[in-house]
Short mmCIF file of C-alpha atoms in Angstrom, two decimals:
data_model
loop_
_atom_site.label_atom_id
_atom_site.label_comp_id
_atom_site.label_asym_id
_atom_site.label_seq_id
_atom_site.Cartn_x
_atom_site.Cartn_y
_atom_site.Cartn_z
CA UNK W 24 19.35 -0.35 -22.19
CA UNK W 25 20.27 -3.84 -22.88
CA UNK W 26 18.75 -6.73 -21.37
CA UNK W 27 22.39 -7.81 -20.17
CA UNK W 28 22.39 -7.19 -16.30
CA UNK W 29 26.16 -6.02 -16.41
CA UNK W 30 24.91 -3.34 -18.18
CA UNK W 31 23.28 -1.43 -15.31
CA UNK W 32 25.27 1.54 -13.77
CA UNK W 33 27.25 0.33 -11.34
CA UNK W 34 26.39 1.97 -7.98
CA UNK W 35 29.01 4.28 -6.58
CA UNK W 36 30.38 3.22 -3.19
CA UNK W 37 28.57 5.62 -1.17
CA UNK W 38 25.07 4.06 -2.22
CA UNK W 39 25.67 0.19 -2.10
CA UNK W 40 27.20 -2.08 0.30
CA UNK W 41 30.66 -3.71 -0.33
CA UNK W 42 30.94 -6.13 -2.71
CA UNK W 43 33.07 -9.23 -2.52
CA UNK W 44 34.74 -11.28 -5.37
CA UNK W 45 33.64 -13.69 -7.83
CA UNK W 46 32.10 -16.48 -8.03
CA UNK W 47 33.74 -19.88 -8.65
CA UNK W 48 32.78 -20.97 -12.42
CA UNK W 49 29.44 -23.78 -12.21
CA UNK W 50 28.97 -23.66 -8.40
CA UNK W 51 26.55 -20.87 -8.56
CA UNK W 52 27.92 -19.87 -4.39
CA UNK W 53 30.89 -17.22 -4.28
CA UNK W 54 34.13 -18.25 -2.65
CA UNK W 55 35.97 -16.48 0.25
CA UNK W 56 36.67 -13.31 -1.31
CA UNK W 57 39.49 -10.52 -1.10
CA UNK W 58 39.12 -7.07 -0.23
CA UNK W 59 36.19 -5.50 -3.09
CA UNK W 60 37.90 -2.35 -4.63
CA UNK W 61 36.59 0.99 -4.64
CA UNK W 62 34.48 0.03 -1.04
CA UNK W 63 36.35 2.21 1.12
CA UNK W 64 35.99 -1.31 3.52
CA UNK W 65 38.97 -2.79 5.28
CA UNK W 66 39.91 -6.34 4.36
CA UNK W 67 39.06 -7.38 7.55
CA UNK W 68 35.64 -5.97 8.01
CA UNK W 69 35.13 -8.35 4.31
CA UNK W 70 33.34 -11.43 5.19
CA UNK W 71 33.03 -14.40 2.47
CA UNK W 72 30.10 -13.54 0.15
CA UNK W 73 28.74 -17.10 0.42
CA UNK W 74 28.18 -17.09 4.06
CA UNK W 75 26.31 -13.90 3.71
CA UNK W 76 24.44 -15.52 0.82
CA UNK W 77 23.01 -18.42 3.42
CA UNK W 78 22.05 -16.22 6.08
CA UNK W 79 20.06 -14.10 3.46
CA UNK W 80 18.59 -17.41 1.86
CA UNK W 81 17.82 -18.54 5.60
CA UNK W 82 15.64 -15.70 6.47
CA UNK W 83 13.45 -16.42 2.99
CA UNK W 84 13.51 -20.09 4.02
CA UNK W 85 11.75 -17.64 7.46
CA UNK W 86 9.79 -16.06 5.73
CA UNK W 87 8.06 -18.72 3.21
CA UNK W 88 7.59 -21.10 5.70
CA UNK W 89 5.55 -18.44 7.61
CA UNK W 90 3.61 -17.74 5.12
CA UNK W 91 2.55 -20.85 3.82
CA UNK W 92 2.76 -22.98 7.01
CA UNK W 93 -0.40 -21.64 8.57
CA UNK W 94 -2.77 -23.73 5.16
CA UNK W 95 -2.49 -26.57 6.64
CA UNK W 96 -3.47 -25.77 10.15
CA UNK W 97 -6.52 -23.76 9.61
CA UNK W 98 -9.12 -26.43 10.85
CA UNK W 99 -7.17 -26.76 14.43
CA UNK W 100 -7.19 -22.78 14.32
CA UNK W 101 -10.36 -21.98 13.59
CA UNK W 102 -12.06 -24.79 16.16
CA UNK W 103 -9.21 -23.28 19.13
CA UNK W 104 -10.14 -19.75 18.25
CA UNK W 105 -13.78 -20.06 17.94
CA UNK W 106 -14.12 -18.71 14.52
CA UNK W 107 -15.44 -20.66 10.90
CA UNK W 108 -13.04 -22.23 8.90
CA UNK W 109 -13.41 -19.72 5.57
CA UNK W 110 -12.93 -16.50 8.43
CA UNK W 111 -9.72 -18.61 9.35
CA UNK W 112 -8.81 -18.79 5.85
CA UNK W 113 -8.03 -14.67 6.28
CA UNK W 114 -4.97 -15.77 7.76
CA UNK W 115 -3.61 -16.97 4.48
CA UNK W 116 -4.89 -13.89 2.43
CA UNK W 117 -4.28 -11.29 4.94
CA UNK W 118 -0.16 -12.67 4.61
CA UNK W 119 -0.76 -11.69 0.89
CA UNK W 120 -2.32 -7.98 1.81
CA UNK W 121 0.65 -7.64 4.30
CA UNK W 122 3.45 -8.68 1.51
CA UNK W 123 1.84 -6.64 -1.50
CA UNK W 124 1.50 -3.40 1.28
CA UNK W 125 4.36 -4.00 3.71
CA UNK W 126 7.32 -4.27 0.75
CA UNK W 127 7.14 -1.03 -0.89
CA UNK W 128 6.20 0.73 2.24
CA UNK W 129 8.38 -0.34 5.27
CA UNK W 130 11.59 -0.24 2.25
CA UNK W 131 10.21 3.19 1.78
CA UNK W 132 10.37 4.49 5.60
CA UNK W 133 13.93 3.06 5.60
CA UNK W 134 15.02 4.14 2.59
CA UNK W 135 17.95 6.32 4.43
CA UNK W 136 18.42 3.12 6.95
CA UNK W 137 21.64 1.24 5.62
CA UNK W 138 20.54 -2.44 3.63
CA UNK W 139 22.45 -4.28 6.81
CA UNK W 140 20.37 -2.48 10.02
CA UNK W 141 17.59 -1.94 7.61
CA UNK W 142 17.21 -6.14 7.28
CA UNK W 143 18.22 -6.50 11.63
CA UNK W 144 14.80 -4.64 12.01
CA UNK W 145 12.98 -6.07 9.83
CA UNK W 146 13.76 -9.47 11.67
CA UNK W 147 13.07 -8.20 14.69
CA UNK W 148 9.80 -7.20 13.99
CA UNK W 149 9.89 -10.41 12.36
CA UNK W 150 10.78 -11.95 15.66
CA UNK W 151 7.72 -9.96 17.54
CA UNK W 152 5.34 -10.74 15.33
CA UNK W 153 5.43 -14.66 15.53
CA UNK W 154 5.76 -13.49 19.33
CA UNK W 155 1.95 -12.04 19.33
CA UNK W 156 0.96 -14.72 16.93
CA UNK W 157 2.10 -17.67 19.45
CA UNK W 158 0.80 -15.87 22.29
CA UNK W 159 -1.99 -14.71 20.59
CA UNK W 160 -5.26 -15.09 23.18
CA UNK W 161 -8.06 -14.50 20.50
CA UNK W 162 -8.71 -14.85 16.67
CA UNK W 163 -7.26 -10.46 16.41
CA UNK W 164 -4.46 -11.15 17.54
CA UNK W 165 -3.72 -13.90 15.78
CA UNK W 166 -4.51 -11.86 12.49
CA UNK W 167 -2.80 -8.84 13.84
CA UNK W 168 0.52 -11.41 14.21
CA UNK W 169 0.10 -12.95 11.13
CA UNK W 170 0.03 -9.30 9.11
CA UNK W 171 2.57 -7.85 11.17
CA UNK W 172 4.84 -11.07 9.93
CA UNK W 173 3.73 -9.84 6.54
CA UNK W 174 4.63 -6.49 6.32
CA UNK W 175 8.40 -7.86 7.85
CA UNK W 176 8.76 -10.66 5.20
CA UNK W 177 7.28 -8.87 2.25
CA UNK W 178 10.02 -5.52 2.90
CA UNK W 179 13.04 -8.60 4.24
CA UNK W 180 12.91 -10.67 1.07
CA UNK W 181 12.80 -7.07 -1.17
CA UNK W 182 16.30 -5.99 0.39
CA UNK W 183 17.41 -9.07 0.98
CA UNK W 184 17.56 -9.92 -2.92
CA UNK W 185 19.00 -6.67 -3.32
CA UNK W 186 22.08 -6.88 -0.91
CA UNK W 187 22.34 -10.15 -2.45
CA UNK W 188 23.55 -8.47 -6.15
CA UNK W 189 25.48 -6.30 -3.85
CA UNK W 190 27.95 -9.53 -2.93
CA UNK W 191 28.82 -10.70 -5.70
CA UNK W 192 30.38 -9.11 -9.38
CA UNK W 193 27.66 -7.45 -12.04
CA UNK W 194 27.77 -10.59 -14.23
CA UNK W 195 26.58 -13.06 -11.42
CA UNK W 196 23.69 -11.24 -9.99
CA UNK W 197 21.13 -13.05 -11.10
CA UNK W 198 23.01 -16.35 -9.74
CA UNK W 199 22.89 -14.33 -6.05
CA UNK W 200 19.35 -13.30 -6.40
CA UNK W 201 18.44 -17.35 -6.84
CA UNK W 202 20.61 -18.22 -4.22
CA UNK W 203 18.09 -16.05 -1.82
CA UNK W 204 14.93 -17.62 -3.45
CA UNK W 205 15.99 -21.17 -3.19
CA UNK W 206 15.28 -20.36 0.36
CA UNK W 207 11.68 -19.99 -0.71
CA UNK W 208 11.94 -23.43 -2.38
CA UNK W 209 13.20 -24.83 0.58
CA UNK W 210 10.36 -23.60 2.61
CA UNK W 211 7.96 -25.35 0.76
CA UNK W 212 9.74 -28.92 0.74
CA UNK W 213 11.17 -29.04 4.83
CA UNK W 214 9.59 -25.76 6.48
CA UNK W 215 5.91 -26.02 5.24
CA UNK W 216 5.53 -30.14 6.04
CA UNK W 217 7.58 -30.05 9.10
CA UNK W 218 5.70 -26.96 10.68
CA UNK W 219 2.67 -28.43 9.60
CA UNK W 220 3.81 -32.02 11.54
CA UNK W 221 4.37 -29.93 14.20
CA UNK W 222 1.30 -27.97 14.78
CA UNK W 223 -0.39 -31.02 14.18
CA UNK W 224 1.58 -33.17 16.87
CA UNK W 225 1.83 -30.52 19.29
CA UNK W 226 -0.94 -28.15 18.67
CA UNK W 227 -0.73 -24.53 16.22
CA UNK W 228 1.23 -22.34 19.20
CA UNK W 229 4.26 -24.92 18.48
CA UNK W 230 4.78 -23.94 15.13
CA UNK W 231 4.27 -20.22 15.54
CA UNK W 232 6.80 -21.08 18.49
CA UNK W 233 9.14 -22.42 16.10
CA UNK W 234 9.04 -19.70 13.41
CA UNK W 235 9.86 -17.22 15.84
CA UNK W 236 12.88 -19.30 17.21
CA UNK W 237 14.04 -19.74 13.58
CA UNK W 238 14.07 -15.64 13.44
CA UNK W 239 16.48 -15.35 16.70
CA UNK W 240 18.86 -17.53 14.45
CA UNK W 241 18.55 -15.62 11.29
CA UNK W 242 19.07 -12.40 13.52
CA UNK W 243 21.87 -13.69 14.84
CA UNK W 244 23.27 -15.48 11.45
CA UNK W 245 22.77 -11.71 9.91
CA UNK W 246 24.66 -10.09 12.76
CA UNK W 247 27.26 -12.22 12.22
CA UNK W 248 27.52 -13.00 8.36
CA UNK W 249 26.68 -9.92 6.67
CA UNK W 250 28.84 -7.35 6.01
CA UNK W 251 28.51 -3.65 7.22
CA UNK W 252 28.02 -1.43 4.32
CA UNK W 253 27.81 2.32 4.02
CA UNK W 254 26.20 3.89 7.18
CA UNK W 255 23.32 5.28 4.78
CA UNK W 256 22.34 5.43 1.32
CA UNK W 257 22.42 9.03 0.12
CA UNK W 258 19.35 8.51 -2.40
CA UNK W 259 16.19 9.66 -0.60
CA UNK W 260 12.59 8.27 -1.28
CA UNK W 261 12.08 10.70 -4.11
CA UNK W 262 14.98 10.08 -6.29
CA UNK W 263 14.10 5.95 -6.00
CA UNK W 264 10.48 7.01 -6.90
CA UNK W 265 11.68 8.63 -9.55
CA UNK W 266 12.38 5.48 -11.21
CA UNK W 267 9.03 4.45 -11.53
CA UNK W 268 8.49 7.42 -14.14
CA UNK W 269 10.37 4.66 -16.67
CA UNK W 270 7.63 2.44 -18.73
CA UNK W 271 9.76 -0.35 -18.71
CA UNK W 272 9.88 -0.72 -15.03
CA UNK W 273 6.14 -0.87 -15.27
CA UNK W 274 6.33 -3.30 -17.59
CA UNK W 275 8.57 -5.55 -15.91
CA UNK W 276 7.07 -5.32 -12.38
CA UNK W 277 3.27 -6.40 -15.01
CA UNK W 278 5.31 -9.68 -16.34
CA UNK W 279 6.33 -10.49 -12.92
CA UNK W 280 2.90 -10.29 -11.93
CA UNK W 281 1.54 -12.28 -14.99
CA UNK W 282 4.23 -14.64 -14.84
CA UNK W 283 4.23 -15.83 -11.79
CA UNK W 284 0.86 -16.00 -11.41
CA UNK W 285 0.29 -19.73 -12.92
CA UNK W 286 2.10 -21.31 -10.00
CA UNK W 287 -0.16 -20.55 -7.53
CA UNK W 288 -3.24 -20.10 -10.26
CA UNK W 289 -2.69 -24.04 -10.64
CA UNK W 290 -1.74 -25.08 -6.95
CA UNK W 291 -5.02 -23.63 -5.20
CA UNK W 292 -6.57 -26.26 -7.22
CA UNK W 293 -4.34 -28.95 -7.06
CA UNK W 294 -6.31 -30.75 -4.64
CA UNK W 295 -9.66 -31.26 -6.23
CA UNK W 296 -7.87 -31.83 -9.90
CA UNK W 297 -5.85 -34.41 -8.62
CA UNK W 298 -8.93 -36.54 -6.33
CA UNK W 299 -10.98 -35.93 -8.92
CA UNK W 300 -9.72 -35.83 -11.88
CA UNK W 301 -6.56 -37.86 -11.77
CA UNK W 302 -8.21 -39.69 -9.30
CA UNK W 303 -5.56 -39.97 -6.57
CA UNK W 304 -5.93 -40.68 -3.07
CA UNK W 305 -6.07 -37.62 -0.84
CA UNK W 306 -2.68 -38.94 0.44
CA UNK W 307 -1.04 -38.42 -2.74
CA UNK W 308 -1.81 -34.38 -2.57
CA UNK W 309 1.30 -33.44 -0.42
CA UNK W 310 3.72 -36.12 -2.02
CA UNK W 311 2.59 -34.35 -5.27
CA UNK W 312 3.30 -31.09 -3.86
CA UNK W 313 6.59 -32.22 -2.55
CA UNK W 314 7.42 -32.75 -6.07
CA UNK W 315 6.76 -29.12 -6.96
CA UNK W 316 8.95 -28.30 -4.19
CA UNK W 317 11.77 -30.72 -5.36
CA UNK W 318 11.67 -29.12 -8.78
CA UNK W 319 11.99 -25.28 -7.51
CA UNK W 320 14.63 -26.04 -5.56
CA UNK W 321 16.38 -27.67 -9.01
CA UNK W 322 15.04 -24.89 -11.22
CA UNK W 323 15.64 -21.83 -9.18
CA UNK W 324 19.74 -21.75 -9.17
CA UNK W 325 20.04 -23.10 -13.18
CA UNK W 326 17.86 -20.40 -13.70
CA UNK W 327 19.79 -18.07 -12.27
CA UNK W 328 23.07 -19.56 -13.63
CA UNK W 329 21.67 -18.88 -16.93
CA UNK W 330 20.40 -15.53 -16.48
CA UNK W 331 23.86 -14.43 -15.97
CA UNK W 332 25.23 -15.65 -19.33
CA UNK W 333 21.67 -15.31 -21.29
CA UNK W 334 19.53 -13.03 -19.18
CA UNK W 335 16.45 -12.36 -21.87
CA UNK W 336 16.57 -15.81 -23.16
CA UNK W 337 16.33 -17.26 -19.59
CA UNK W 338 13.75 -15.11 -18.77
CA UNK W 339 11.56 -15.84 -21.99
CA UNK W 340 12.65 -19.78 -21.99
CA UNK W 341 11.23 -19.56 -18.24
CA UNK W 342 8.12 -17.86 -18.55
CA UNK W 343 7.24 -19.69 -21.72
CA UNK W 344 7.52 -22.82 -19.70
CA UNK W 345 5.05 -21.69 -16.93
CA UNK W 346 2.64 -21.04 -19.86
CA UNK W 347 3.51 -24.16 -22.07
CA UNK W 348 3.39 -26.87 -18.57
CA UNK W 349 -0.47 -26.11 -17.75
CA UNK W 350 -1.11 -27.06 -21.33
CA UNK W 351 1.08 -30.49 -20.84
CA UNK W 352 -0.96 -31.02 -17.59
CA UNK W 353 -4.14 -30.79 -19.15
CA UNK W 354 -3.12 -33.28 -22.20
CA UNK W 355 -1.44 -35.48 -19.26
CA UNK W 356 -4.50 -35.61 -16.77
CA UNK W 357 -5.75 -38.44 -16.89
CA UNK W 358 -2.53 -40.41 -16.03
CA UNK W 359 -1.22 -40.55 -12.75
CA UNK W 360 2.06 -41.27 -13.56
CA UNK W 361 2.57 -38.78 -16.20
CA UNK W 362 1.08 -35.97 -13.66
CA UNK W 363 2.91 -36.44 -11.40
CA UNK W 364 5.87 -36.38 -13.89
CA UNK W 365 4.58 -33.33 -14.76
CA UNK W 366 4.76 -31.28 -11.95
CA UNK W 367 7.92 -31.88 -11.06
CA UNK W 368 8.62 -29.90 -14.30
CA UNK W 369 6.07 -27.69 -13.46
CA UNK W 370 7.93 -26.32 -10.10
CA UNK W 371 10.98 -26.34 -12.20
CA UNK W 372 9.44 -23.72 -14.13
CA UNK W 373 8.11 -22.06 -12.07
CA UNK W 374 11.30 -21.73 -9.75
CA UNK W 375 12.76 -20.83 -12.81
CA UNK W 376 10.92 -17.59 -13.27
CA UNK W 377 11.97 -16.44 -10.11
CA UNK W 378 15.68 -15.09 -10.39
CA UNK W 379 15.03 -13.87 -14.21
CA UNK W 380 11.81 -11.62 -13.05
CA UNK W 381 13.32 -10.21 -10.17
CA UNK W 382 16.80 -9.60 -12.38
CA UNK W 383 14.68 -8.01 -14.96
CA UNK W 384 13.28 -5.25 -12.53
CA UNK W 385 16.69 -4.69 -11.19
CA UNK W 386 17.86 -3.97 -14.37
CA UNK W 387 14.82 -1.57 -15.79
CA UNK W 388 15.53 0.15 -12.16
CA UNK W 389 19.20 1.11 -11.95
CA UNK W 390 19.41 3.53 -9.28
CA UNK W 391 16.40 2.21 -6.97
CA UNK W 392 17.24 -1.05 -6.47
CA UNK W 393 15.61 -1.51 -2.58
CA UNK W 394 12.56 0.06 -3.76
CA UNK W 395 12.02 -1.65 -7.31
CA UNK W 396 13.22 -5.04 -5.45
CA UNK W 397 10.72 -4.18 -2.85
CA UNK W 398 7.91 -3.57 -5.64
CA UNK W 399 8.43 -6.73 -7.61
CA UNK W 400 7.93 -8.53 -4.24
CA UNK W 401 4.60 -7.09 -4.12
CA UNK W 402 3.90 -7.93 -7.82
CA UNK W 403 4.44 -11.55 -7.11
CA UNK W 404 1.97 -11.63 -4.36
CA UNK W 405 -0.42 -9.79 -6.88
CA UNK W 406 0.08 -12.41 -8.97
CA UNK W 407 -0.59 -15.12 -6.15
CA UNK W 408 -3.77 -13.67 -5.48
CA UNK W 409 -5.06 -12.49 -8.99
CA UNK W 410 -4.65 -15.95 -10.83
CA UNK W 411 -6.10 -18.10 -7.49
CA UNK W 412 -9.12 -15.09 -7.94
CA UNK W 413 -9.73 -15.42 -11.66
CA UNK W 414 -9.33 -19.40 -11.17
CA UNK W 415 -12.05 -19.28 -8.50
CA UNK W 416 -14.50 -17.27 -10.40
CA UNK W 417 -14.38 -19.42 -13.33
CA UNK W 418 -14.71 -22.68 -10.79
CA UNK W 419 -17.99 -20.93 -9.01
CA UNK W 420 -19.69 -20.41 -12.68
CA UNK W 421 -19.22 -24.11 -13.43
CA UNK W 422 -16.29 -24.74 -15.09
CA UNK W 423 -14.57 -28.04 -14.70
CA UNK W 424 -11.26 -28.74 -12.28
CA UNK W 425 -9.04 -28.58 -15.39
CA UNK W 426 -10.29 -24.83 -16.05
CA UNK W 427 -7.18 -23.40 -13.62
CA UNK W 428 -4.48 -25.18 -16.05
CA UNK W 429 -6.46 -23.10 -19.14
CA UNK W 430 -6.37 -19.82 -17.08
CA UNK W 431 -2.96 -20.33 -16.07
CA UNK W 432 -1.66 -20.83 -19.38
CA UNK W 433 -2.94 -17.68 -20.70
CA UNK W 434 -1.75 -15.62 -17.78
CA UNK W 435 1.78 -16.78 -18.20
CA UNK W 436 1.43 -16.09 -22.47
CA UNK W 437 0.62 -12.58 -21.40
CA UNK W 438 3.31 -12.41 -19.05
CA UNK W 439 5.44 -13.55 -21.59
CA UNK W 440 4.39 -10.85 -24.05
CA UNK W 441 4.83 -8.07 -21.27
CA UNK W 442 8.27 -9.50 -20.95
CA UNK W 443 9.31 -8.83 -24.70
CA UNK W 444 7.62 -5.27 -24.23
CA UNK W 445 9.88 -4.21 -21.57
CA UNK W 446 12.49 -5.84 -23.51
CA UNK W 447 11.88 -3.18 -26.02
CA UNK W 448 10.68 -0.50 -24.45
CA UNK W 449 14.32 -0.85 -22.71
CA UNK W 450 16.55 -0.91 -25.72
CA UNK W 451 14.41 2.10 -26.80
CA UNK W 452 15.83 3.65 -23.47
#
């Protein structure tokens, strides 16, 4: 198989939703298409792929700010629910347990549930969950919320991505799959600051309030925008698992899993490495982090602009910038100015990896696509908690602050050499 997405099998029309026309050349969002052939869809049931796109990007905008939001309201938490700060801190790690489990298994219970009803569910549970979470009259609850909002957002950003290829022609996937990830990007430079303003002005219930108000409009935006499909997808769970019996797909969903774990491997730390090390102000953290934000927004569509013309060079050009940045960091961190420089670039990378790593499983997986989608979610989670893990171990046995740039930059060189495997081990296919 060759590392060119528009060489995967094209699903028949009985297994994948319609798909709508091209996209206009350089703006990486489709125009109003015409009727897709071979659908079986009337014209008129055919809405424009790039209003589709947004409401799928809008419910990962959802879904990251959930997740992430929560950080910086753990002290006004923990003192409202009675508990310590590090057994409020379970709230951030139980959303990672929830994503790596809730993916592959609530895409697996629906795996005969068409894409379209499959994603209204999943946002309604959505909906419930920050529901019990607002309302939430005790520290279990809250946690029960906060994993219930997990095992939604892990399985909704799986599909999502998915139906998103579905839109839009073979050759422009990986442009549709960024499109739904810049959502993520987004999340981290307007959702996470202005929930966090929020909860701060108007106590923690006001932005659990508000992420469940934002998932009445993405149920309605989906409702409305996306497309009906097939009524079902004839493929049951056992012919998608039987997907997984390909090595490459193994050793794609282990590069996602390496690769992307120097973002967060890096960002745990940031705090202490830029105080103390850099030696900025406490103040300086979240403009710094805004930054990171700024450049995943940037790098997440060019990425996936260039994974449709180039997909393995994107994809190698991305992950050996998530292992070369750290290293620039390091050299750089003694200079404010040149840090903060350099993490701009460093969430351009790391937005960058995004579309290419989740293109790559699609590819390896031709004929699973919710499921291996689904997976590679959970693989990026692994690889938010693994690096963070290693990072902290080597912290507790004395290393220095800079130690998480060292560790990062190895975990993205083996990510990058996992990468070339399953480049071989699919041409060998």
């Amino acid at each position: 198989m060759t590392s060119d997405l528009s060489a995967r099998r094209a699903p028949s029309p009985a297994s994948a939703p319609a798909r709508a026309s091209g996209l206009p050349p350089g703006t990486g969002l489709p125009s109003a298409p015409g009727p897709p052939s071979g659908t079986g869809l009337p014209s008129e049931s055919v809405r424009p792929a790039g209003a589709a796109l947004f409401a799928l990007a809008l419910g990962a905008f959802a879904v990251g700010s959930a997740e992430v939001v929560v950080a910086g309201l753990l002290p006004r938490i923990a003192e409202d629910t009675g508990v310590s700060l590090p057994t409020a801190g379970v709230l951030v790690s139980g959303y990672a347990v929830g994503m790596v489990v809730g993916a592959p298994l609530l895409t697996a219970l629906g795996v005969r549930v068409a894409r379209r009803r499959m994603l209204l569910y999943l946002v309604g549970l959505f909906i419930a969950a920050g529901l019990v979470t607002a309302l939430a009259p005790g520290f279990g609850a809250l946690l029960a919320g906060r994993v219930l909002s997990a095992l939604a957002g892990g399985a909704y950003v799986g599909i999502a991505s998915a139906v998103a290829t579905s839109l839009v022609p073979a050759r422009r996937r990986a442009g549709a799959i960024a499109a739904v990830f810049t959502g993520l990007g987004l999340a981290n430079v307007l959702g996470v600051p202005g929930g966090t303003a929020l909860g701060q002005a108007l106590g923690w219930r006001a932005t659990f309030w508000a992420v469940t108000a934002l998932g009445v409009v993405l149920l309605v935006a989906l409702a409305v925008l996306l497309p009906h499909g097939p009524a079902a997808p004839r493929a049951g769970l056992r012919a998608e698992l039987r997907v997984f019996r390909r090595a490459g797909v193994w050793l794609a969903l282990a590069a996602t899993a390496f690769g992307w774990a120097p973002f967060l491997t890096v960002l745990t730390y940031v705090s202490p490495l830029l105080t103390e090390v850099t030696g900025f102000g406490s103040g300086a953290v979240p403009v710094v982090l805004m930054l990171v934000g700024v450049g995943m927004v940037v790098g997440t569509p060019l990425a996936g602009r260039l994974a449709d013309r180039a997909p393995a060079a994107a994809l190698y050009a991305a992950l050996a910038g998530v292992t070369a940045v750290p290293l620039l960091l390091l050299a750089a961190v003694h200079s404010r100015a040149a840090v903060a420089a350099v993490f701009l670039l460093f969430g351009l990378a790391g937005g960058a990896v995004i579309p290419p790593l989740q293109a790559r499983v699609l590819a390896r997986a031709s004929g699973a696509d919710n499921l291996a989608s689904a997976a590679n979610i959970s693989a990026f989670n692994i690889g938010n908690a693994g690096g963070p893990l290693l990072a902290g171990a080597a912290l507790s046995a004395g290393a220095g602050y800079t130690a998480p740039l060292g560790i990062a930059a190895a975990l993205g060189a083996v990510g990058l050499a996992l990468a070339w495997a399953a480049q071989r081990s699919g041409r060998r296919g």
